[in-house]
Amino acid sequence: MPAAEVKTTTCYMCACRCGIRVHLKDGVVRYIDGNPDHPLNQGVICAKGASGIMKQYSPARLTRPLRRRAGAERGAGEFEPISWDEAFGILETRLAKIRATDPKQFALFTGRDQMQALTGMFARQFGTPNYAAHGGFCSVNMAAGMIYTIGGSFWEFGGPDLERAKLFVMIGTAEDHHSNPLKIAIAKFKRSGGRFISVNPVRTGYSAIADEWVPIRPGTDGALLLAIIHEIIALGLYDREFVARYTNAGHLVIGDEASERHGLIAVDPQADPVNPDYPQNQLWWDRHTARPVLSHAAGTDPALFGEYRLADATRVKPAFQLLAERVEPNTPEWAAEITGIPAGTIRRLAHELGITARDEKIELPIAWTDCWGGEHESVTGRPVAFHAMRGLAAHSNGFHTTRALGILMSLLGTIDRPGGFRHKAPFPRAIPPSAKPPKGPQDVKPDTPLASLALGWPGSPEDLFVDEAGGPVRIDKGFSWEYPLSVHGLMHNVITNAWRGDPYPIDTLMIFMANMAWNSTMNTVEVRKMLNDRNADGGHRIPFIVVCDAFQSEMTAFADLILPDTTYLERHDAMSLLDRPISEFDGPVDSVRVPVVPPTGECKPFQEVLIELAGRLKFPAFTRADGSRKFRDYPDFIVNYETEPGSGIGFLAGWRGADGTQSMLGAPNPKQWERYAANNCVFHYELSPSYQYMRNWNRGYMEWAQRVRMRRYGEPILVHLYSEVLQRFRLAAQGKWPGRQPPEALRARVEKYFDPLPFWYAPLEVQATDASEYPLAAITQRPMAMYHSWDSQNAWLRQIHTHNYLFVNSATARAQGVEDGGWIWVESQWGRVRCMARYSEAVEPGVVWTWNAIGKSPGAWNLAPDANEAREGFLLNHLISDSLPGGTSNSDPVTGQAGWYDVRVRIRPATDDEPRHTWPEFAAVAAAPGTRRSL
Ligand code: SF4
């Protein structure tokens, strides 16, 4: 039967944001397909996207605001419906009191949402620093490691230019990451003859279609990358011209252990720094005249090797010399021992990367001007592209590993060049970006917005968020000396810290779209106990928990108040340049969702909840001078909000100006939503070709980006092969920094891990594990057909996965007496799970893996308590701890990234008399009022 109506909007069955067409009949969704006119997916749709209909009509949908029944335990899932008026009344009273006394008693943490510009703004206006999204336990190492090195990162921030690449190396990427867009690009790349190498412990998904699979031990990627850098330098296969001009390789690093400036870059104090935050008076050693000169002075060329003395006898070395010294011992043989990859393979890979970059050089006839006034007739490309993600990041050594990758990409000359890595607006950003977190407890004041956003990019110890004793101010200890560059916060610390009252107890924890009582937490069994734990006076240790979600998850059972969110088909959304847009390599792209069906039951978009609360609490940015509300609702807010009065910059860049004829900048346009809706929900600004490449150093692009206020400053963004930022923290740890210094207990840690050059160390958990007891690395990845825990309520996708196995190499399994399909115990030093094993030759003998979040607790997601997900599915999180021996968080000591992939386990068969279902077991949760129990 033909559908009566077709509406376009943007998918949200995963985070890729493909364009979709929703086919409706009599107002009911009948079918969803890809929008052929959408630039991102060009009509392609995946299994998840096509199954959106089953999400819309899922029995797990929450449909009414709910309050925990008086006397019911948290976790039991016993609720009573209340009205929105009542829910808002409860929140307004509670939050107003917190805001007027101690705003940090309110913590807001969100999952894989796409509205962090709004949630971040809400927290800032509230005045609480206790805000973050999920990045701290996802891939902050990837974001921070790359941004602190090249000024951009992968996925939303940039990616491989597979249209022109000849060699593509994917490393540490889940089988379906960046789903449709990357699949489309890889398909074209392979058809045009490109060679695809996948470095991954597991050969599924993308790795299964790679031309070469290079299995690697989890947590050792940094050693591989350092060895490849070693080879590239030893063979002279780096792009000298690029490295000399566009990185800080030629910058002279002071080598005077006694000096406060040891390890910093030498400057000419007589010369104008231009911008003290990004000084332009740093020195090179000019090869032609054999003397120090200002970097990039006309007619000069920096020495990359050697040791020199400045006029005052200060010893200096070019940063590149220090890098070469660093990787000198990192031979392929050294890396082979660590990674399990034969030294010959490492040598061959390095050679292939270097030769392809050198010999397959691209010249595009596009003229451009660099930031120092140099005119270029063409844009040069080096057709070697990389893509990397959580497999590199989710280790407690992932920051330095990611830095090593950024450096390798730079040595090959591939940054923002054709065939290599290309930025996506609003990147590149300055290194580090100029936004800073609050600096101390004095920045948190009653009834006052924070002066800055809660999250930012520290550039020195002065940018940390610590008290006078150097202690943390955030509940997750972000931006403290424990995790100085925790630019995405540490969501995985929140519940444990709040339960401990360390650094202080909080009053209200609001969680949006994050399953923190299940797969979005480590140490799940203990965390669930913490959520329901009480003080001696009988009150909960975390007094009030608010959860906003569209579905009855494991987390909602622990809420005191549940706010039913809409689905993506029922609401407006803005994927904004202020947040995480869907930009293309050729220019900024933002997009929206528009409702294609009305909200179910009493569901309300979380954005509307925030706008309503912001109005009730009279946040300055949401209130007129006369005290009335500035914004009617979320769509009104998106259209009319400007970053400053009259700035012309709002959430959406398209069709601005009163008549909709302006873009990027312009007055609010009351018809902006309609214009997006009429244009496939997407706005694409194509940059002039001469602004599309070399953007770190492209004068024309910089001027344009400043004009549209995408960049604050116009100084070139040199790649930081050598990180002066890290050295500042190290100097502080050594007692040489004139400003803030770490507490004694953390000095050695900061000194060790804030190395200005990348290095490899075994992940912290591995260091704390007896390898003879727990010899196997255990990792997870998200399956292609499901997005984290979202899709077990989806009737179609459940037909693909209703339970998971632990995949074990058959040799490993047989050695332990484990049968294919047999029930086994998997044990770490922290806990154990019972699950089923499946033989697999697509994983190396030293590694086991499973899909994340298919296992469910009984009754959650409104599945029948004996559903396969609860009986046979399991969660690896039970084996992972959020704390390591000694009490430190299981996180990267630079960024606080959760060390998800560092756990070590052993396996053994379950005995014949043990039950054939998963363990640990949890009590079944009742269906929440307003949901329908599924079959
Ligand atoms: S990849 Fe699939 S689920 Fe993700 S946005 Fe695109 S169609 Fe939707």
GROMACS .gro file of C-alpha atoms and ligand atoms in nm, residues 11-18 20 41 44-50 179-181, ligand 1:
model
   28
   11CYS     CA    1   1.854   0.973   1.157
   12TYR     CA    2   1.956   0.917   1.517
   13MET     CA    3   1.975   0.542   1.533
   14CYS     CA    4   2.345   0.605   1.575
   15ALA     CA    5   2.553   0.920   1.595
   16CYS     CA    6   2.633   0.946   1.221
   17ARG     CA    7   2.335   1.169   1.134
   18CYS     CA    8   2.241   1.038   0.790
   20ILE     CA    9   1.638   0.985   0.603
   41ASN     CA   10   2.478   0.915   0.316
   44VAL     CA   11   2.237   0.474   0.188
   45ILE     CA   12   2.074   0.340   0.500
   46CYS     CA   13   2.196   0.075   0.742
   47ALA     CA   14   2.007  -0.188   0.938
   48LYS     CA   15   1.975   0.040   1.237
   49GLY     CA   16   1.849   0.336   1.038
   50ALA     CA   17   1.585   0.129   0.859
  179SER     CA   18   2.901   0.373   0.976
  180ASN     CA   19   2.746   0.475   0.642
  181PRO     CA   20   2.975   0.764   0.551
  936SF4     S1   21   2.466   0.497   0.991
  936SF4    FE1   22   2.264   0.401   1.002
  936SF4     S2   23   2.191   0.436   1.211
  936SF4    FE2   24   2.365   0.571   1.178
  936SF4     S3   25   2.271   0.765   1.120
  936SF4    FE3   26   2.320   0.653   0.930
  936SF4     S4   27   2.135   0.535   0.878
  936SF4    FE4   28   2.117   0.606   1.091
   0.00000   0.00000   0.00000
